[in-house]
Amino acid sequence: MSKELQMRAAINQKLIEMGERERLKELLRAKLIECGWRDQLKAHCKEVIKEKGIENVTVEDLVAGVTPKGRALVPDSVKKELLQRIRAFLAQHST
Amino acid sequence: MKMDDMSLSGLDNTKLEALAHDIYSDLVEDACLGLCFEVHRAVKQGYFFLDETDQESMKDFEIVDQPGLDIFGQVYNQWKNKECVCPNCNRSIAASRFAPHLEKCLGMGRNSSRIASRRIASSNNTSKSESDQEDNDDINDNDWSYGSEKKPKKRKSDKNPNSPRRSKSLKHKNGELSSSVNPDLYKYNYSSGISYETLGPEELRFLLTTQCGVVSEHTKKMCTRSQRCPQHTDEQRRAVRVFLLGPSASTLPDPESVLENDGYDTPDGQLIMPRLQWDGSSDISPSDSASSKASTNNSDSKRPKKKKKPSSLLVSSAGVCEREKGVERGERERGGGGSSSSVSGLGGAGTSSSNSQSALALSNRKKRPRPPPPPAPNIYDDLN
């Protein structure tokens, strides 16, 4: 198990070093804005903020309220594309 | 690289798939966290709800789609037919034409009608036109602040009687102005001066001994320049002294005889010829400067040009070389046969000194601005 954790850390390190993580992040961002995920989440944020009050709302409140919905709202096509690229990266560097 | 190879080679497909999903969820959570930071910042800065507007306010700012209005519901050609009232002539002029009109109306432009109308007005009470004085007006005029070096050029164009602009302005501005008015009459006013009517006799006398003092026919003011001012002729100066001070003007010191000695070496024959000519035609009256007789215009306009210089020279040299001149003058006068009464009076003065008084009076009556130098008869006495 420690070996697996070690391997994960190594993979993440590799992702950052190669700049692939930044590229993936940017791709995801563009895709999510394109499909309206961002606007949906903003609307959800407004609900959370109104619930808590403009003055009292914190980042933690927002993260706790928004992240589950954000995960669920990502379209399947975006998810598939992203996973495809991650797999390709892994395959490239596992051999 | 070695470690990667070793670790990844030991993984099967399911573990690789789990790894990929972990990375994916990391990325999505990153995106969510970024959005949360962004929204939180917007809320705390107060601009998160700016794009939220209620329906009533949205109605106020709806895009207007009607003919004749722009998208804000305003009439877009409301400036098109605005009119401005000219402060000078009180006419209302379309805004687009206002600047050109003002240029003409206020006289800022080259062919300003204000200059033209002013000149027309001044030409109506012009008494006589003396072309040399006119030219001097152009040079010394300080009534018009606007580039004095342009004036001679401009006058040339103004003098053209065939100019359509001039004939038009004549017709418009002054209906009764007849075609007999010479374009040369349009003069600039020279404003430098003082009104002689407001002065006492003593002041008048003082002024006349120090200044030119010729009364302008336009402004009725006295010229305040020096005795030798080029704008006026010596005979004008003499005329105004006789007019203002009466025959006693003869008692005034003759400034020219003191100041101007530069005519000294001019041949005497040349000096006296114009003098005699001048005496013969000396029918200028002091009222000429104030009257508006156009009939005298032609003779007057020609005469001073010819005589201005010689007559001044004569007077200037009169005080200095009286003797020689006296001789020549006596001969001339006799030879001239008394072509004019003043000359004959002078000739008579040669015979007896008591006649000099009558000659003086005569010359004054004949409006000769300045009597002959008093010592002359004595010389004649010596001669005879």
XYZ file of C-alpha atoms in Angstrom:
479
model
C 0.000 0.000 0.000
C 2.829 2.375 0.776
C 4.223 1.478 -2.567
C 0.974 2.489 -4.252
C 0.888 5.856 -2.424
C 4.463 6.381 -3.396
C 3.534 5.643 -6.983
C 0.606 8.120 -6.909
C 2.823 10.883 -5.581
C 5.293 10.120 -8.313
C 2.592 10.302 -10.993
C 1.255 13.629 -9.701
C 4.785 14.967 -9.581
C 5.235 13.915 -13.163
C 1.966 15.594 -14.201
C 3.019 18.902 -12.700
C 6.598 18.681 -13.971
C 5.525 18.022 -17.527
C 2.935 20.834 -17.358
C 0.244 18.351 -18.286
C -1.768 19.181 -15.201
C -1.982 22.876 -16.169
C -2.990 21.916 -19.661
C -5.709 19.621 -18.399
C -6.957 22.260 -16.008
C -7.236 24.817 -18.751
C -9.005 22.363 -21.001
C -11.504 21.508 -18.296
C -12.132 25.164 -17.546
C -12.831 25.974 -21.164
C -15.103 22.960 -21.589
C -17.062 23.746 -18.422
C -17.643 27.376 -19.393
C -18.644 26.221 -22.845
C -21.286 23.820 -21.612
C -22.779 26.239 -19.055
C -21.521 24.397 -15.981
C -20.042 27.623 -14.633
C -23.301 29.556 -14.917
C -25.216 26.742 -13.250
C -22.774 26.695 -10.371
C -22.938 30.486 -10.053
C -26.692 30.305 -9.731
C -26.233 27.683 -7.065
C -23.702 29.933 -5.324
C -26.296 32.704 -5.204
C -28.680 30.394 -3.413
C -26.011 29.492 -0.893
C -25.092 33.137 -0.368
C -28.703 34.217 0.096
C -29.126 31.408 2.545
C -26.146 32.478 4.606
C -26.367 36.221 4.064
C -23.990 38.350 2.029
C -22.028 39.476 5.046
C -21.635 36.102 6.693
C -20.823 33.786 3.822
C -17.346 32.207 3.836
C -15.283 30.324 1.299
C -15.792 27.147 3.272
C -19.570 27.528 3.074
C -19.348 27.983 -0.656
C -17.004 25.046 -1.182
C -19.141 22.786 0.949
C -22.326 23.812 -0.835
C -20.991 23.929 -4.369
C -18.473 21.092 -4.777
C -20.927 18.121 -4.663
C -23.156 19.837 -7.174
C -20.165 20.738 -9.299
C -19.048 17.144 -9.499
C -22.482 15.975 -10.468
C -23.059 18.647 -13.076
C -19.985 17.953 -15.179
C -21.268 16.634 -18.498
C -20.351 13.093 -19.457
C -18.660 14.180 -22.669
C -16.293 16.451 -20.772
C -15.627 13.771 -18.229
C -14.867 11.224 -20.945
C -12.534 13.514 -22.833
C -10.608 14.365 -19.716
C -10.269 10.743 -18.639
C -9.074 9.875 -22.111
C -6.272 12.379 -21.917
C -5.272 11.249 -18.447
C -5.116 7.667 -19.568
C -3.041 8.603 -22.553
C -0.618 10.374 -20.294
C -0.401 7.447 -17.954
C 0.114 5.005 -20.797
C 2.840 7.194 -22.236
C 4.786 7.256 -19.005
C 4.149 3.764 -17.652
C 6.072 1.895 -20.272
C 12.133 7.180 -14.473
C 13.309 4.005 -13.039
C 10.918 4.196 -10.174
C 8.032 5.005 -12.491
C 8.813 2.082 -14.674
C 9.010 -0.221 -11.738
C 5.830 1.008 -10.080
C 3.674 1.345 -13.152
C 4.668 -1.965 -14.554
C 3.248 -3.651 -11.471
C -0.196 -2.031 -11.862
C -3.059 -3.649 -13.679
C -5.683 -1.896 -15.726
C -8.205 -1.405 -12.908
C -5.673 0.363 -10.758
C -4.691 2.585 -13.660
C -8.352 3.433 -14.173
C -8.747 4.350 -10.502
C -5.706 6.564 -10.757
C -7.139 8.363 -13.747
C -10.444 8.981 -11.932
C -8.597 10.341 -8.938
C -6.739 12.782 -11.126
C -9.975 13.758 -12.829
C -11.804 14.446 -9.547
C -8.825 16.472 -8.388
C -9.130 18.625 -11.452
C -12.881 19.124 -11.047
C -12.445 20.035 -7.428
C -9.787 22.523 -8.435
C -12.224 24.087 -10.858
C -14.919 24.250 -8.189
C -12.530 25.756 -5.702
C -11.465 28.376 -8.223
C -15.077 29.262 -8.878
C -15.794 29.448 -5.153
C -12.878 31.832 -4.584
C -14.025 33.951 -7.472
C -17.621 34.153 -6.281
C -16.572 34.817 -2.714
C -14.336 37.658 -3.783
C -17.110 39.125 -5.911
C -19.544 38.949 -3.004
C -17.169 40.611 -0.590
C -16.247 43.326 -3.098
C -19.912 43.904 -3.784
C -20.041 43.282 -7.494
C -21.515 39.828 -7.535
C -25.123 40.942 -7.741
C -24.561 43.827 -10.085
C -25.916 42.034 -13.104
C -29.146 41.234 -11.270
C -31.775 43.800 -12.145
C -35.475 43.862 -11.590
C -37.986 44.024 -14.409
C -39.097 47.640 -13.906
C -35.626 49.004 -14.319
C -35.077 46.731 -17.288
C -38.127 48.305 -18.906
C -36.667 51.761 -18.493
C -33.571 50.818 -20.394
C -35.127 48.806 -23.133
C -33.786 49.333 -26.616
C -36.164 51.589 -28.488
C -37.005 50.541 -32.013
C -39.100 53.311 -33.510
C -38.671 55.414 -36.627
C -37.110 58.795 -35.970
C -35.593 57.765 -32.653
C -32.251 56.317 -31.785
C -31.957 53.225 -29.604
C -32.144 55.358 -26.473
C -35.431 56.890 -27.612
C -33.949 60.287 -28.392
C -34.573 62.322 -31.505
C -31.300 62.052 -33.299
C -31.573 65.113 -35.547
C -32.591 67.593 -32.904
C -29.494 69.723 -33.551
C -30.033 69.864 -37.231
C -32.383 72.818 -37.300
C -31.138 74.782 -34.344
C -30.858 78.488 -34.920
C -28.608 81.037 -33.268
C -29.248 84.733 -32.972
C -26.353 86.847 -34.109
C -25.381 89.255 -31.322
C -24.303 91.818 -33.849
C -27.152 92.035 -36.312
C -29.848 90.160 -34.330
C -30.709 87.910 -37.196
C -31.243 84.239 -36.512
C -28.933 82.036 -38.459
C -28.834 78.278 -38.785
C -26.266 76.868 -36.422
C -24.241 75.403 -39.207
C -23.992 78.793 -40.877
C -23.453 80.778 -37.723
C -19.673 80.735 -37.633
C -19.245 81.963 -41.207
C -21.854 84.608 -40.622
C -20.209 85.807 -37.452
C -16.946 86.042 -39.266
C -18.448 88.386 -41.777
C -20.703 90.230 -39.383
C -18.066 90.995 -36.790
C -15.424 91.781 -39.343
C -12.922 89.127 -38.544
C -12.606 87.846 -42.052
C -10.819 89.212 -45.024
C -13.805 90.623 -46.857
C -15.546 91.801 -43.801
C -18.704 93.694 -44.430
C -18.231 95.588 -41.226
C -15.174 97.300 -42.599
C -17.070 97.977 -45.770
C -20.110 99.363 -44.015
C -17.976 101.476 -41.747
C -16.174 102.884 -44.696
C -19.375 103.567 -46.529
C -20.722 105.361 -43.497
C -17.593 107.422 -43.212
C -17.614 108.244 -46.897
C -21.039 109.807 -46.565
C -19.757 112.597 -44.418
C -16.443 112.766 -46.094
C -15.715 116.299 -47.067
C -12.879 115.841 -49.412
C -10.617 113.099 -50.478
C -6.967 113.716 -50.343
C -5.267 110.779 -51.769
C -1.996 111.225 -49.969
C -3.736 111.653 -46.685
C -5.675 108.577 -47.446
C -2.526 106.638 -47.991
C -1.104 107.919 -44.783
C -4.246 106.876 -43.032
C -3.560 103.388 -44.084
C -0.109 103.434 -42.648
C -0.789 105.149 -39.388
C -4.241 103.919 -38.701
C -4.611 102.357 -35.314
C -8.338 102.110 -35.405
C -8.063 98.704 -36.942
C -5.937 96.474 -34.882
C -5.896 93.910 -37.588
C -2.651 93.518 -39.452
C -1.640 96.895 -40.779
C 0.671 95.367 -43.310
C -2.287 93.809 -45.030
C -3.987 97.072 -45.628
C -2.322 98.347 -48.739
C -3.036 95.086 -50.462
C -6.578 95.117 -49.350
C -7.139 98.639 -50.429
C -5.922 97.799 -53.859
C -8.546 95.175 -54.203
C -11.134 97.475 -52.722
C -10.389 100.152 -55.173
C -11.367 97.975 -58.027
C -14.764 99.365 -58.915
C -15.623 96.296 -60.934
C -15.336 94.022 -57.977
C -18.637 92.240 -57.566
C -18.262 92.172 -53.834
C -17.966 95.912 -53.591
C -20.887 96.694 -55.830
C -23.002 94.251 -53.936
C -22.153 95.698 -50.580
C -22.758 99.176 -51.868
C -26.194 98.250 -52.972
C -27.069 96.482 -49.810
C -25.662 98.640 -47.146
C -26.459 101.988 -48.559
C -29.330 102.267 -50.925
C -28.987 105.941 -51.710
C -25.310 105.707 -52.312
C -24.893 106.807 -55.868
C -22.403 105.513 -58.349
C -20.705 108.894 -58.401
C -19.050 108.104 -55.122
C -15.507 107.291 -55.881
C -14.275 104.091 -54.301
C -11.223 106.073 -53.322
C -13.348 107.829 -50.779
C -13.519 104.844 -48.533
C -11.144 105.636 -45.822
C -10.206 104.261 -42.559
C -10.982 106.339 -39.620
C -8.062 107.411 -37.624
C -9.223 107.606 -34.097
C -6.193 108.993 -32.391
C -7.147 112.478 -31.474
C -8.931 114.838 -29.211
C -12.022 116.838 -29.730
C -11.106 120.467 -30.169
C -14.577 121.619 -29.123
C -13.952 120.633 -25.547
C -10.728 122.554 -25.194
C -10.228 126.053 -23.892
C -8.305 128.578 -25.956
C -5.193 128.236 -23.886
C -5.147 124.492 -24.153
C -5.812 124.775 -27.814
C -2.924 127.107 -28.275
C -0.612 124.876 -26.349
C -1.697 121.828 -28.257
C -1.271 123.492 -31.565
C 2.262 124.501 -30.761
C 3.213 120.977 -29.842
C 1.067 118.772 -31.989
C -0.077 118.360 -35.519
C -3.631 119.156 -34.542
C -5.282 118.684 -37.896
C -8.959 118.041 -37.412
C -10.071 114.839 -39.009
C -13.104 115.098 -41.160
C -14.285 111.670 -40.056
C -13.891 111.757 -36.356
C -13.794 115.499 -35.797
C -10.852 114.901 -33.572
C -7.496 116.487 -33.620
C -4.429 114.613 -34.664
C -2.186 114.127 -31.654
C 0.939 113.287 -33.513
C 3.936 115.522 -33.740
C 4.204 118.627 -35.872
C 5.890 116.640 -38.539
C 3.380 113.858 -38.700
C 3.342 112.428 -42.184
C -0.370 111.927 -42.206
C -1.201 115.547 -42.721
C 0.276 118.204 -44.887
C 1.691 121.422 -43.645
C -1.056 123.380 -45.250
C -3.634 121.326 -43.418
C -1.866 122.193 -40.218
C -1.847 125.833 -41.138
C -5.479 125.762 -42.083
C -6.490 124.260 -38.811
C -4.510 126.821 -36.854
C -6.117 129.690 -38.701
C -9.476 128.082 -38.253
C -9.147 127.452 -34.559
C -7.146 130.431 -33.413
C -8.160 133.016 -35.962
C -5.696 135.438 -37.554
C -3.746 135.441 -34.331
C -2.321 132.155 -35.438
C 0.348 134.150 -37.114
C 1.786 134.979 -33.731
C 2.410 131.325 -33.074
C 5.952 130.218 -33.394
C 6.561 128.518 -36.634
C 7.718 125.092 -35.606
C 8.753 124.060 -39.061
C 11.232 126.890 -39.357
C 12.862 125.712 -36.190
C 12.592 122.014 -36.670
C 13.070 121.436 -40.321
C 16.256 122.744 -41.678
C 16.880 119.945 -44.055
C 15.494 121.774 -47.033
C 18.339 124.193 -46.807
C 20.419 123.161 -49.743
C 17.606 122.707 -52.186
C 17.818 125.077 -55.121
C 15.681 128.099 -54.530
C 14.067 128.134 -57.902
C 12.518 124.784 -57.220
C 11.307 125.983 -53.907
C 9.534 128.997 -55.108
C 7.873 127.640 -58.171
C 5.453 125.423 -56.270
C 4.903 128.135 -53.753
C 3.639 130.489 -56.354
C 1.525 127.851 -57.889
C 0.097 127.116 -54.553
C -0.667 130.726 -53.854
C -2.494 130.948 -57.117
C -4.842 128.138 -56.294
C -5.116 128.687 -52.572
C -8.829 128.613 -52.196
C -8.908 126.089 -49.443
C -11.068 127.219 -46.660
C -10.787 125.857 -43.156
C -14.325 124.717 -43.476
C -13.158 122.284 -46.060
C -12.067 119.995 -43.334
C -15.542 119.798 -41.981
C -17.815 120.273 -44.933
C -18.893 117.567 -47.266
C -18.543 119.158 -50.640
C -17.721 116.562 -53.164
C -17.089 119.219 -55.749
C -13.735 120.142 -54.305
C -12.637 116.592 -54.193
C -10.864 116.418 -57.454
C -8.782 119.528 -57.218
C -7.956 118.918 -53.595
C -6.991 115.368 -54.072
C -4.427 116.296 -56.648
C -2.988 119.395 -55.188
C -1.396 118.274 -51.927
C 0.436 115.449 -53.579
C 2.266 117.888 -55.749
C 2.926 120.545 -53.228
C 3.306 118.987 -49.896
C 7.005 118.574 -49.972
C 8.061 121.808 -51.669
C 5.857 124.029 -49.570
C 7.200 122.586 -46.364
C 10.672 122.991 -47.667
C 9.953 126.548 -48.528
C 8.721 127.365 -45.084
C 11.548 125.576 -43.452
C 14.111 127.376 -45.409
C 12.273 130.633 -45.126
C 13.569 131.382 -41.679
C 17.115 130.511 -42.576
C 17.879 131.931 -45.955
C 15.461 134.726 -46.140
C 17.688 136.968 -48.059
C 18.247 134.928 -51.165
C 14.696 133.886 -51.260
C 13.483 137.355 -50.837
C 15.372 138.332 -53.911
C 14.094 135.537 -55.989
C 10.605 135.811 -54.743
C 10.403 139.433 -55.569
C 11.512 138.714 -59.094
C 9.084 135.905 -59.487
C 6.223 137.866 -58.185
C 6.825 140.643 -60.528
C 7.248 138.273 -63.385
C 4.140 136.389 -62.403
C 2.073 139.508 -62.871
C 0.010 139.009 -59.749
C -1.720 135.874 -60.746
C -3.432 135.828 -57.391
C -4.324 138.490 -54.949
C -2.158 137.107 -52.205
C 0.826 137.196 -54.450
C 0.110 140.762 -55.411
C -0.266 141.536 -51.749
C 3.167 140.149 -51.210
C 4.490 142.134 -54.063
C 3.021 145.212 -52.516
C 4.683 144.343 -49.301
C 7.971 144.777 -51.049
C 7.375 148.471 -51.507
C 6.552 149.502 -48.019
C 6.697 147.807 -44.689
C 3.349 149.199 -43.647
C 1.727 147.193 -46.366
C 2.835 144.008 -44.736
C -0.073 144.229 -42.356
C -2.575 144.482 -45.119
C -0.860 141.674 -46.905
C -1.169 139.638 -43.808
C -4.817 140.367 -43.426
C -5.326 139.675 -47.051
C -3.628 136.402 -46.873
C -5.631 135.482 -43.852
C -8.810 136.395 -45.563
C -7.806 134.340 -48.489
C -7.395 131.482 -46.058
C -3.764 131.161 -46.514
C -2.925 129.099 -43.493
C 0.200 130.944 -42.559
C 1.316 134.398 -43.460
C 4.634 134.986 -45.091
C 7.552 135.397 -42.764
C 7.384 138.878 -41.278
C 11.009 139.807 -41.941
C 10.519 139.463 -45.673
C 9.182 142.983 -46.275
C 12.165 144.422 -44.530
C 14.402 142.619 -46.889
C 12.437 143.927 -49.743
C 12.930 147.370 -48.335
C 16.634 146.844 -48.279
C 16.512 145.553 -51.762
C 14.601 148.419 -53.133
